[in-house]
CSV table of C-alpha atoms (C1' of nucleotides) in Angstrom, one decimal:
chain,number,residue,atom,x,y,z
L,1,UNK,CA,0.0,0.0,0.0
L,2,UNK,CA,2.9,2.4,0.8
L,3,UNK,CA,3.6,3.2,-2.8
L,4,UNK,CA,0.0,4.4,-3.6
L,5,UNK,CA,-0.8,6.2,-0.3
L,6,UNK,CA,0.4,9.6,-1.8
L,7,UNK,CA,-2.0,9.0,-4.8
L,8,UNK,CA,-4.8,8.2,-2.4
L,9,UNK,CA,-4.3,11.3,-0.2
L,10,UNK,CA,-3.9,13.6,-3.2
L,11,UNK,CA,-7.0,12.2,-4.8
L,12,UNK,CA,-9.0,12.8,-1.5
L,13,UNK,CA,-7.8,16.3,-1.1
L,14,UNK,CA,-8.8,17.1,-4.7
L,15,UNK,CA,-12.2,15.5,-5.0
L,16,UNK,CA,-13.8,14.8,-1.6
L,17,UNK,CA,-17.3,15.8,-0.8
L,18,UNK,CA,-17.8,18.8,1.5
L,19,UNK,CA,-19.8,17.6,4.5
L,20,UNK,CA,-20.8,19.6,7.6
L,21,UNK,CA,-18.8,17.4,10.0
L,22,UNK,CA,-15.7,17.7,7.9
L,23,UNK,CA,-15.5,21.4,8.7
L,24,UNK,CA,-14.5,20.8,12.3
L,25,UNK,CA,-12.0,19.0,14.4
L,26,UNK,CA,-14.2,19.3,17.5
L,27,UNK,CA,-14.4,15.7,18.8
L,28,UNK,CA,-18.0,16.3,20.0
L,29,UNK,CA,-19.3,17.1,16.5
L,30,UNK,CA,-17.2,14.3,15.0
L,31,UNK,CA,-18.7,11.9,17.5
L,32,UNK,CA,-22.3,13.0,16.7
L,33,UNK,CA,-21.7,12.6,13.0
L,34,UNK,CA,-20.0,9.2,13.3
L,35,UNK,CA,-22.8,7.7,15.5
L,36,UNK,CA,-25.5,9.1,13.1
L,37,UNK,CA,-23.6,7.6,10.2
L,38,UNK,CA,-23.4,4.1,11.7
L,39,UNK,CA,-25.3,1.8,9.2
L,40,UNK,CA,-26.7,5.0,7.7
L,41,UNK,CA,-26.1,6.7,4.4
L,42,UNK,CA,-24.5,10.1,4.3
L,43,UNK,CA,-27.5,11.7,2.6
L,44,UNK,CA,-29.9,10.2,5.1
L,45,UNK,CA,-27.9,11.3,8.1
L,46,UNK,CA,-27.0,14.8,6.9
L,47,UNK,CA,-30.1,16.8,8.1
L,48,UNK,CA,-30.2,14.8,11.3
L,49,UNK,CA,-26.7,15.9,12.1
L,50,UNK,CA,-27.6,19.6,11.6
L,51,UNK,CA,-30.7,19.3,13.8
L,52,UNK,CA,-28.8,17.3,16.5
L,53,UNK,CA,-25.9,19.7,17.0
L,54,UNK,CA,-28.3,22.6,16.8
L,55,UNK,CA,-30.4,21.2,19.6
L,56,UNK,CA,-27.5,19.7,21.6
L,57,UNK,CA,-24.4,21.8,20.9
L,58,UNK,CA,-22.1,20.3,23.5
L,59,UNK,CA,-21.6,17.4,25.9
L,60,UNK,CA,-23.4,19.2,28.8
L,61,UNK,CA,-26.5,20.0,26.9
L,62,UNK,CA,-26.8,16.4,25.8
L,63,UNK,CA,-26.1,15.0,29.2
L,64,UNK,CA,-28.8,17.0,30.9
L,65,UNK,CA,-31.4,16.4,28.2
L,66,UNK,CA,-34.3,13.9,28.6
L,67,UNK,CA,-34.0,10.7,26.5
L,68,UNK,CA,-37.3,11.6,24.9
L,69,UNK,CA,-35.9,14.9,23.6
L,70,UNK,CA,-33.0,13.0,22.0
L,71,UNK,CA,-35.3,10.3,20.6
L,72,UNK,CA,-37.5,13.1,19.1
L,73,UNK,CA,-34.5,14.4,17.2
L,74,UNK,CA,-33.6,10.8,16.2
L,75,UNK,CA,-37.1,10.0,15.1
L,76,UNK,CA,-37.1,8.2,11.7
L,77,UNK,CA,-33.4,7.5,11.7
L,78,UNK,CA,-33.6,3.9,13.1
L,79,UNK,CA,-31.4,2.0,15.5
L,80,UNK,CA,-32.7,4.1,18.3
L,81,UNK,CA,-30.3,2.5,20.9
L,82,UNK,CA,-27.8,4.9,19.4
L,83,UNK,CA,-29.6,7.9,20.8
L,84,UNK,CA,-29.9,6.3,24.2
L,85,UNK,CA,-26.3,5.3,24.2
L,86,UNK,CA,-25.2,8.8,23.3
L,87,UNK,CA,-27.1,10.2,26.3
L,88,UNK,CA,-25.3,7.6,28.5
L,89,UNK,CA,-21.9,8.5,27.0
L,90,UNK,CA,-22.5,12.2,27.5
L,91,UNK,CA,-23.1,11.5,31.2
L,92,UNK,CA,-20.0,9.3,31.3
L,93,UNK,CA,-18.0,12.3,30.0
L,94,UNK,CA,-19.5,14.6,32.6
L,95,UNK,CA,-18.8,12.1,35.4
L,96,UNK,CA,-15.4,10.8,34.3
L,97,UNK,CA,-13.8,13.7,32.3
L,98,UNK,CA,-15.4,16.9,33.6
L,99,UNK,CA,-17.5,17.1,30.5
L,100,UNK,CA,-14.4,17.1,28.2
L,101,UNK,CA,-14.1,14.6,25.4
L,102,UNK,CA,-11.5,12.0,26.2
L,103,UNK,CA,-8.5,12.4,23.8
L,104,UNK,CA,-7.0,8.9,23.4
L,105,UNK,CA,-8.3,5.8,21.6
L,106,UNK,CA,-9.0,3.6,24.6
L,107,UNK,CA,-10.7,6.2,26.7
L,108,UNK,CA,-12.9,7.0,23.7
L,109,UNK,CA,-13.7,3.4,23.1
L,110,UNK,CA,-14.9,3.0,26.7
L,111,UNK,CA,-17.8,5.4,26.0
L,112,UNK,CA,-21.2,3.6,25.5
L,113,UNK,CA,-22.0,3.1,21.8
L,114,UNK,CA,-18.5,3.6,20.6
L,115,UNK,CA,-16.8,0.5,19.2
L,116,UNK,CA,-13.6,-0.1,17.2
L,117,UNK,CA,-14.7,1.9,14.2
L,118,UNK,CA,-16.0,5.0,15.9
L,119,UNK,CA,-13.2,5.2,18.4
L,120,UNK,CA,-10.6,5.1,15.6
L,121,UNK,CA,-12.5,7.7,13.6
L,122,UNK,CA,-12.7,10.1,16.4
L,123,UNK,CA,-9.1,9.4,17.6
L,124,UNK,CA,-7.8,10.0,14.1
L,125,UNK,CA,-10.0,12.9,12.9
L,126,UNK,CA,-9.9,14.9,16.1
L,127,UNK,CA,-6.6,13.9,17.7
L,128,UNK,CA,-4.5,12.7,14.8
L,129,UNK,CA,-3.9,9.3,16.4
L,130,UNK,CA,-2.7,6.5,14.1
L,131,UNK,CA,-5.7,4.0,14.3
L,132,UNK,CA,-7.3,2.7,11.1
L,133,UNK,CA,-11.1,3.3,11.0
L,134,UNK,CA,-12.5,0.1,9.6
L,135,UNK,CA,-16.1,0.5,8.4
L,136,UNK,CA,-17.9,-1.3,5.7
L,137,UNK,CA,-16.3,0.9,3.0
L,138,UNK,CA,-12.8,0.2,4.3
L,139,UNK,CA,-13.4,-3.5,4.6
L,140,UNK,CA,-14.5,-3.6,0.9
L,141,UNK,CA,-11.6,-1.5,-0.3
L,142,UNK,CA,-9.0,-3.5,1.7
L,143,UNK,CA,-10.5,-6.9,0.7
L,144,UNK,CA,-10.2,-6.0,-2.9
L,145,UNK,CA,-6.8,-4.2,-2.7
L,146,UNK,CA,-5.0,-7.0,-0.8
L,147,UNK,CA,-7.1,-9.9,-2.2
L,148,UNK,CA,-8.5,-11.0,1.2
L,149,UNK,CA,-10.9,-13.8,0.5
L,150,UNK,CA,-11.9,-14.6,4.1
L,151,UNK,CA,-15.7,-14.0,4.9
L,152,UNK,CA,-16.0,-10.3,5.6
L,153,UNK,CA,-17.9,-10.7,8.9
L,154,UNK,CA,-15.3,-13.0,10.6
L,155,UNK,CA,-12.7,-12.0,13.2
L,156,UNK,CA,-10.0,-13.5,11.0
L,157,UNK,CA,-10.9,-11.1,8.2
L,158,UNK,CA,-10.9,-8.2,10.6
L,159,UNK,CA,-7.6,-9.0,12.2
L,160,UNK,CA,-5.9,-9.4,8.9
L,161,UNK,CA,-7.3,-6.1,7.5
L,162,UNK,CA,-6.5,-4.3,10.8
L,163,UNK,CA,-2.9,-5.5,10.6
L,164,UNK,CA,-2.4,-4.3,7.1
L,165,UNK,CA,-4.0,-0.9,7.7
L,166,UNK,CA,-1.9,-0.4,10.9
L,167,UNK,CA,1.2,-0.7,8.8
L,168,UNK,CA,-0.2,1.6,6.2
L,169,UNK,CA,-1.5,4.4,8.5
L,170,UNK,CA,1.7,4.5,10.6
L,171,UNK,CA,3.6,6.4,8.0
L,172,UNK,CA,1.1,8.9,6.9
L,173,UNK,CA,-1.5,11.5,8.0
L,174,UNK,CA,-4.0,9.3,9.9
L,175,UNK,CA,-7.0,11.6,9.6
L,176,UNK,CA,-6.6,12.1,5.9
L,177,UNK,CA,-5.8,8.5,5.3
L,178,UNK,CA,-8.9,7.2,7.1
L,179,UNK,CA,-11.2,9.8,5.4
L,180,UNK,CA,-9.7,8.9,2.1
L,181,UNK,CA,-10.2,5.2,2.5
L,182,UNK,CA,-13.8,5.7,3.5
L,183,UNK,CA,-14.5,8.2,0.7
L,184,UNK,CA,-12.9,5.8,-1.8
L,185,UNK,CA,-15.2,3.0,-0.7
L,186,UNK,CA,-18.2,5.3,-0.9
L,187,UNK,CA,-17.5,7.0,-4.2
L,188,UNK,CA,-15.2,4.7,-6.3
L,189,UNK,CA,-14.8,1.2,-4.8
L,190,UNK,CA,-18.5,0.7,-4.5
L,191,UNK,CA,-20.2,-2.7,-3.9
L,192,UNK,CA,-21.5,-2.9,-7.5
L,193,UNK,CA,-20.0,-1.3,-10.6
L,194,UNK,CA,-16.9,0.0,-9.0
L,195,UNK,CA,-15.2,2.8,-10.9
L,196,UNK,CA,-11.8,1.2,-11.2
L,197,UNK,CA,-10.9,3.5,-14.2
L,198,UNK,CA,-10.7,6.5,-11.9
L,199,UNK,CA,-9.3,4.7,-8.8
L,200,UNK,CA,-6.1,6.3,-7.4
L,201,UNK,CA,-4.8,3.0,-6.0
L,202,UNK,CA,-5.7,0.9,-9.0
L,203,UNK,CA,-2.0,0.2,-10.0
L,204,UNK,CA,-1.5,-2.1,-7.0
L,205,UNK,CA,-5.0,-3.4,-6.5
L,206,UNK,CA,-5.3,-7.2,-6.4
L,207,UNK,CA,-8.9,-7.3,-7.5
L,208,UNK,CA,-8.3,-5.0,-10.4
L,209,UNK,CA,-5.2,-6.9,-11.5
L,210,UNK,CA,-6.9,-10.3,-11.5
L,211,UNK,CA,-10.4,-9.1,-12.3
L,212,UNK,CA,-11.9,-10.1,-9.0
L,213,UNK,CA,-14.0,-7.1,-8.0
L,214,UNK,CA,-17.1,-9.1,-8.5
L,215,UNK,CA,-15.9,-11.9,-6.1
L,216,UNK,CA,-14.4,-9.6,-3.4
L,217,UNK,CA,-15.2,-9.0,-0.7
L,218,UNK,CA,-16.4,-12.5,0.2
L,219,UNK,CA,-19.8,-11.7,1.6
L,220,UNK,CA,-22.0,-14.7,2.5
L,221,UNK,CA,-25.7,-14.4,1.8
L,222,UNK,CA,-27.9,-12.9,4.4
L,223,UNK,CA,-30.9,-14.4,6.2
L,224,UNK,CA,-34.4,-13.6,4.9
L,225,UNK,CA,-36.5,-11.3,7.1
L,226,UNK,CA,-38.9,-12.9,9.5
L,227,UNK,CA,-42.7,-12.3,9.2
L,228,UNK,CA,-44.6,-10.7,12.0
L,229,UNK,CA,-48.2,-9.8,12.6
L,230,UNK,CA,-48.9,-6.8,14.7
L,231,UNK,CA,-52.3,-5.3,15.8
L,232,UNK,CA,-52.4,-1.7,16.8
L,233,UNK,CA,-55.3,-0.1,18.7
L,234,UNK,CA,-56.3,3.5,18.2
L,235,UNK,CA,-58.4,3.9,21.4
L,236,UNK,CA,-60.4,7.0,21.3
L,237,UNK,CA,-62.0,8.3,24.5
L,238,UNK,CA,-63.7,11.7,24.6
L,239,UNK,CA,-61.4,13.4,22.1
L,240,UNK,CA,-58.3,11.9,23.7
L,241,UNK,CA,-56.3,8.8,22.8
L,242,UNK,CA,-54.1,6.2,24.4
L,243,UNK,CA,-50.4,6.4,23.7
L,244,UNK,CA,-48.0,3.8,25.0
L,245,UNK,CA,-44.2,4.0,25.4
L,246,UNK,CA,-42.2,0.9,24.4
L,247,UNK,CA,-39.6,-0.5,26.8
L,248,UNK,CA,-36.1,0.8,26.3
L,249,UNK,CA,-34.8,-2.6,25.1
L,250,UNK,CA,-35.7,-4.2,21.8
L,251,UNK,CA,-37.1,-2.7,18.6
L,252,UNK,CA,-38.2,0.9,18.7
L,253,UNK,CA,-36.9,1.2,22.2
L,254,UNK,CA,-38.4,4.1,24.1
L,255,UNK,CA,-40.6,5.3,21.2
L,256,UNK,CA,-44.3,5.7,21.5
L,257,UNK,CA,-47.1,4.0,19.6
L,258,UNK,CA,-50.7,2.8,19.9
L,259,UNK,CA,-51.0,-0.2,22.2
L,260,UNK,CA,-49.9,-3.2,20.3
L,261,UNK,CA,-50.4,-7.0,20.3
L,262,UNK,CA,-48.4,-9.6,18.2
L,263,UNK,CA,-50.4,-12.5,16.8
L,264,UNK,CA,-49.8,-15.5,14.5
L,265,UNK,CA,-52.0,-14.0,11.7
L,266,UNK,CA,-53.3,-10.6,10.8
L,267,UNK,CA,-56.8,-11.6,9.7
L,268,UNK,CA,-58.6,-12.2,13.0
L,269,UNK,CA,-59.1,-9.9,15.9
L,270,UNK,CA,-56.7,-11.1,18.6
L,271,UNK,CA,-58.4,-13.2,21.3
L,272,UNK,CA,-56.5,-11.6,24.1
L,273,UNK,CA,-57.4,-8.0,23.0
L,274,UNK,CA,-59.9,-7.2,25.6
L,275,UNK,CA,-57.9,-8.8,28.3
L,276,UNK,CA,-54.7,-7.0,27.2
L,277,UNK,CA,-56.4,-3.6,27.0
L,278,UNK,CA,-58.6,-4.1,30.1
L,279,UNK,CA,-61.9,-3.6,28.1
L,280,UNK,CA,-65.2,-5.1,29.2
L,281,UNK,CA,-68.1,-6.3,27.0
L,282,UNK,CA,-70.1,-3.4,25.7
L,283,UNK,CA,-67.7,-0.8,26.9
L,284,UNK,CA,-66.4,-0.1,23.4
L,285,UNK,CA,-67.2,-0.3,19.7
L,286,UNK,CA,-65.0,-0.9,16.7
L,287,UNK,CA,-65.5,1.9,14.3
L,288,UNK,CA,-62.8,1.1,11.7
L,289,UNK,CA,-59.9,-1.2,10.8
L,290,UNK,CA,-57.4,-1.6,8.0
L,291,UNK,CA,-54.3,-3.6,7.1
L,292,UNK,CA,-51.0,-2.7,5.6
L,293,UNK,CA,-47.4,-4.0,5.2
L,294,UNK,CA,-44.3,-2.4,6.7
L,295,UNK,CA,-40.8,-3.5,5.7
L,296,UNK,CA,-37.7,-3.5,7.9
L,297,UNK,CA,-34.3,-5.0,7.1
L,298,UNK,CA,-34.9,-8.0,9.4
L,299,UNK,CA,-38.7,-8.2,9.5
L,300,UNK,CA,-41.7,-8.1,7.2
L,301,UNK,CA,-44.5,-6.7,9.4
L,302,UNK,CA,-48.1,-7.3,8.5
L,303,UNK,CA,-49.9,-4.6,10.6
L,304,UNK,CA,-53.5,-4.1,11.3
L,305,UNK,CA,-55.0,-1.0,12.9
L,306,UNK,CA,-58.2,-1.2,15.0
L,307,UNK,CA,-60.0,2.0,15.7
L,308,UNK,CA,-61.9,1.7,19.0
L,309,UNK,CA,-64.2,4.1,20.7
L,310,UNK,CA,-64.6,3.5,24.5
L,311,UNK,CA,-66.7,5.3,27.0
L,312,UNK,CA,-64.2,5.4,29.8
L,313,UNK,CA,-60.5,4.5,30.4
L,314,UNK,CA,-61.2,3.5,34.0
L,315,UNK,CA,-60.2,-0.1,33.5
L,316,UNK,CA,-57.2,0.1,31.1
L,317,UNK,CA,-54.5,-2.3,32.4
L,318,UNK,CA,-51.6,-1.3,30.1
L,319,UNK,CA,-48.1,-0.4,31.2
L,320,UNK,CA,-46.5,3.0,30.5
L,321,UNK,CA,-49.5,4.5,28.8
L,322,UNK,CA,-50.9,8.0,28.7
L,323,UNK,CA,-54.1,9.6,27.7
L,324,UNK,CA,-53.1,12.5,25.4
L,325,UNK,CA,-54.8,15.1,23.3
L,326,UNK,CA,-55.2,14.0,19.7
L,327,UNK,CA,-53.5,17.2,18.5
L,328,UNK,CA,-50.4,16.5,20.7
L,329,UNK,CA,-49.6,13.1,19.3
L,330,UNK,CA,-46.9,14.2,16.9
L,331,UNK,CA,-44.9,15.9,19.6
L,332,UNK,CA,-43.9,12.5,21.0
L,333,UNK,CA,-41.1,10.4,19.5
L,334,UNK,CA,-42.8,7.9,17.2
L,335,UNK,CA,-41.4,5.1,15.0
L,336,UNK,CA,-42.0,5.0,11.3
L,337,UNK,CA,-44.7,2.4,11.3
L,338,UNK,CA,-46.6,4.5,13.9
L,339,UNK,CA,-46.2,7.6,11.7
L,340,UNK,CA,-47.6,5.6,8.8
L,341,UNK,CA,-50.7,4.8,10.8
L,342,UNK,CA,-51.2,8.4,11.8
L,343,UNK,CA,-50.9,9.5,8.1
L,344,UNK,CA,-53.5,6.9,7.1
L,345,UNK,CA,-55.8,8.2,9.9
L,346,UNK,CA,-55.1,11.8,8.9
L,347,UNK,CA,-54.0,12.6,12.4
E,1,DA,C1',-20.1,-16.9,15.9
E,2,DA,C1',-24.7,-15.4,15.5
E,3,DC,C1',-28.3,-12.2,16.4
E,4,DA,C1',-31.0,-8.0,17.2
E,5,DC,C1',-31.4,-3.6,15.9
E,6,DG,C1',-34.6,0.7,11.2
E,7,DG,C1',-35.0,2.9,7.5
E,8,DG,C1',-33.8,4.1,2.9
E,9,DG,C1',-31.8,4.3,-1.8
E,10,DG,C1',-29.5,2.3,-5.8
E,11,DC,C1',-29.9,-1.0,-9.3
I,1,DG,C1',-36.4,-8.2,-5.3
I,2,DC,C1',-31.7,-7.8,-3.4
I,3,DC,C1',-27.8,-5.4,-1.5
I,4,DC,C1',-25.9,-2.8,2.2
I,5,DC,C1',-25.0,1.5,4.2
I,6,DA,C1',-19.1,6.1,8.1
I,7,DG,C1',-21.5,-0.6,13.5
I,8,DT,C1',-22.4,-1.8,18.4
I,9,DG,C1',-24.0,-4.6,22.1
I,10,DT,C1',-25.7,-8.9,23.7
I,11,DT,C1',-26.0,-13.9,23.9
DNA sequence: AACACGGGGGC
DNA sequence: GCCCCAGTGTT
C-alpha cells in the first residue's frame, strides 16, 4: 500500500465531498456525525446531524437532556439505541472527564455506543492518532486491494485487515488516510459497478489486476426477514387517545405507539385483545380497521389497525401509557410504522 | 459466531 | 427483489 498512499491522499484532497462534519476538528461534533452515520447513508444522516448539533451543541446540553428529547431528534433514523447510548456516553463524559471529550483511543472506546470503528474515527479525525477506521467501505476496499478472501464478517478477516492498515497508516497523516479510504469506498470502490478506471490506487489493487472485483469482498448471503403480525389499537376516548411507550430494550426502544399485540396471523381480531387492554363487553365499539405491510431489514411486518371508541378509560390495564390530546400526538417520539398509521388516519 | 437492531436508496 | 449503508452490544 505504501507506494500508492500519496496517490490516495492527493485524490482525496482534490475530490472529496464537502460535508458539515468535515469542517471541524471538535471531537463532540465528529462523534455526533459518526454515530449518526453508523449503518446509515450520508444523505440520510445529513439533516439529522444539523438538527442534532443545533439542539445539543455540546456534551453538557446532551447530558442534561431527557432521553425523549433526544429520541425526538432521532425519530425516523432507526437503530434508536444509538440515541440512548449517546445520552449515556455524555453523562459518562461529565462524570469521568469533567465534560471534556477523552483524547485517546482507549478512553474514547470506553464510552457507550463507541466501538472499534467510531473510536478510531474520532481518535484520528480529532486527535491525529494512528488508528485505522475500519467500516464497511474500508473492509471492501481492503479486501479488494489485498485480495483478502476470508468471509467479511469474521474475526479472522478483521484481524488481517487491521494488521495491514496499521502498517499503512503508521507512515502517513492518519485523519486524511482514514477519510480517504472511506471516501474511496463510498464513491469509487462501490459494492457494485466500482469505478476502477478512476481509482487512485488501481495500480496495486489485487482485485483489479486479477479481475476479482465481483468476487471480493467474500460476503456470505444474508438471512431472509422474518414475518410478524402486529395489531395496533387506536383507542379514542372523549377526544383523547391512548399512547404507549415501548420499553427501552428491543425494537423501537423508548418510542411511542398505539397499544400493540403480536399475533400469529393478521386476519382475525386477537383473542386476548380485551384482556390486554382491560376492556369489558359493551364498553367499546370498533369503528374502523385496515391492514398494511411495513418493511424492515430484518422483519416483514403485517400490521392491522383497529380504531376503537370507548366510554371510559377506568379499567385500562396497560403499562407505560398516557391519555393524550389527539392534537399533541406528533410531539412525541414515534417510529415510522406509527407515523404511517397516523398518516392513514389523517391525524 | 450469530443475532438484534430501522430505514432508505441504488440497481 | 436484493444489497448494504461512516456498526455496536448482547448472547
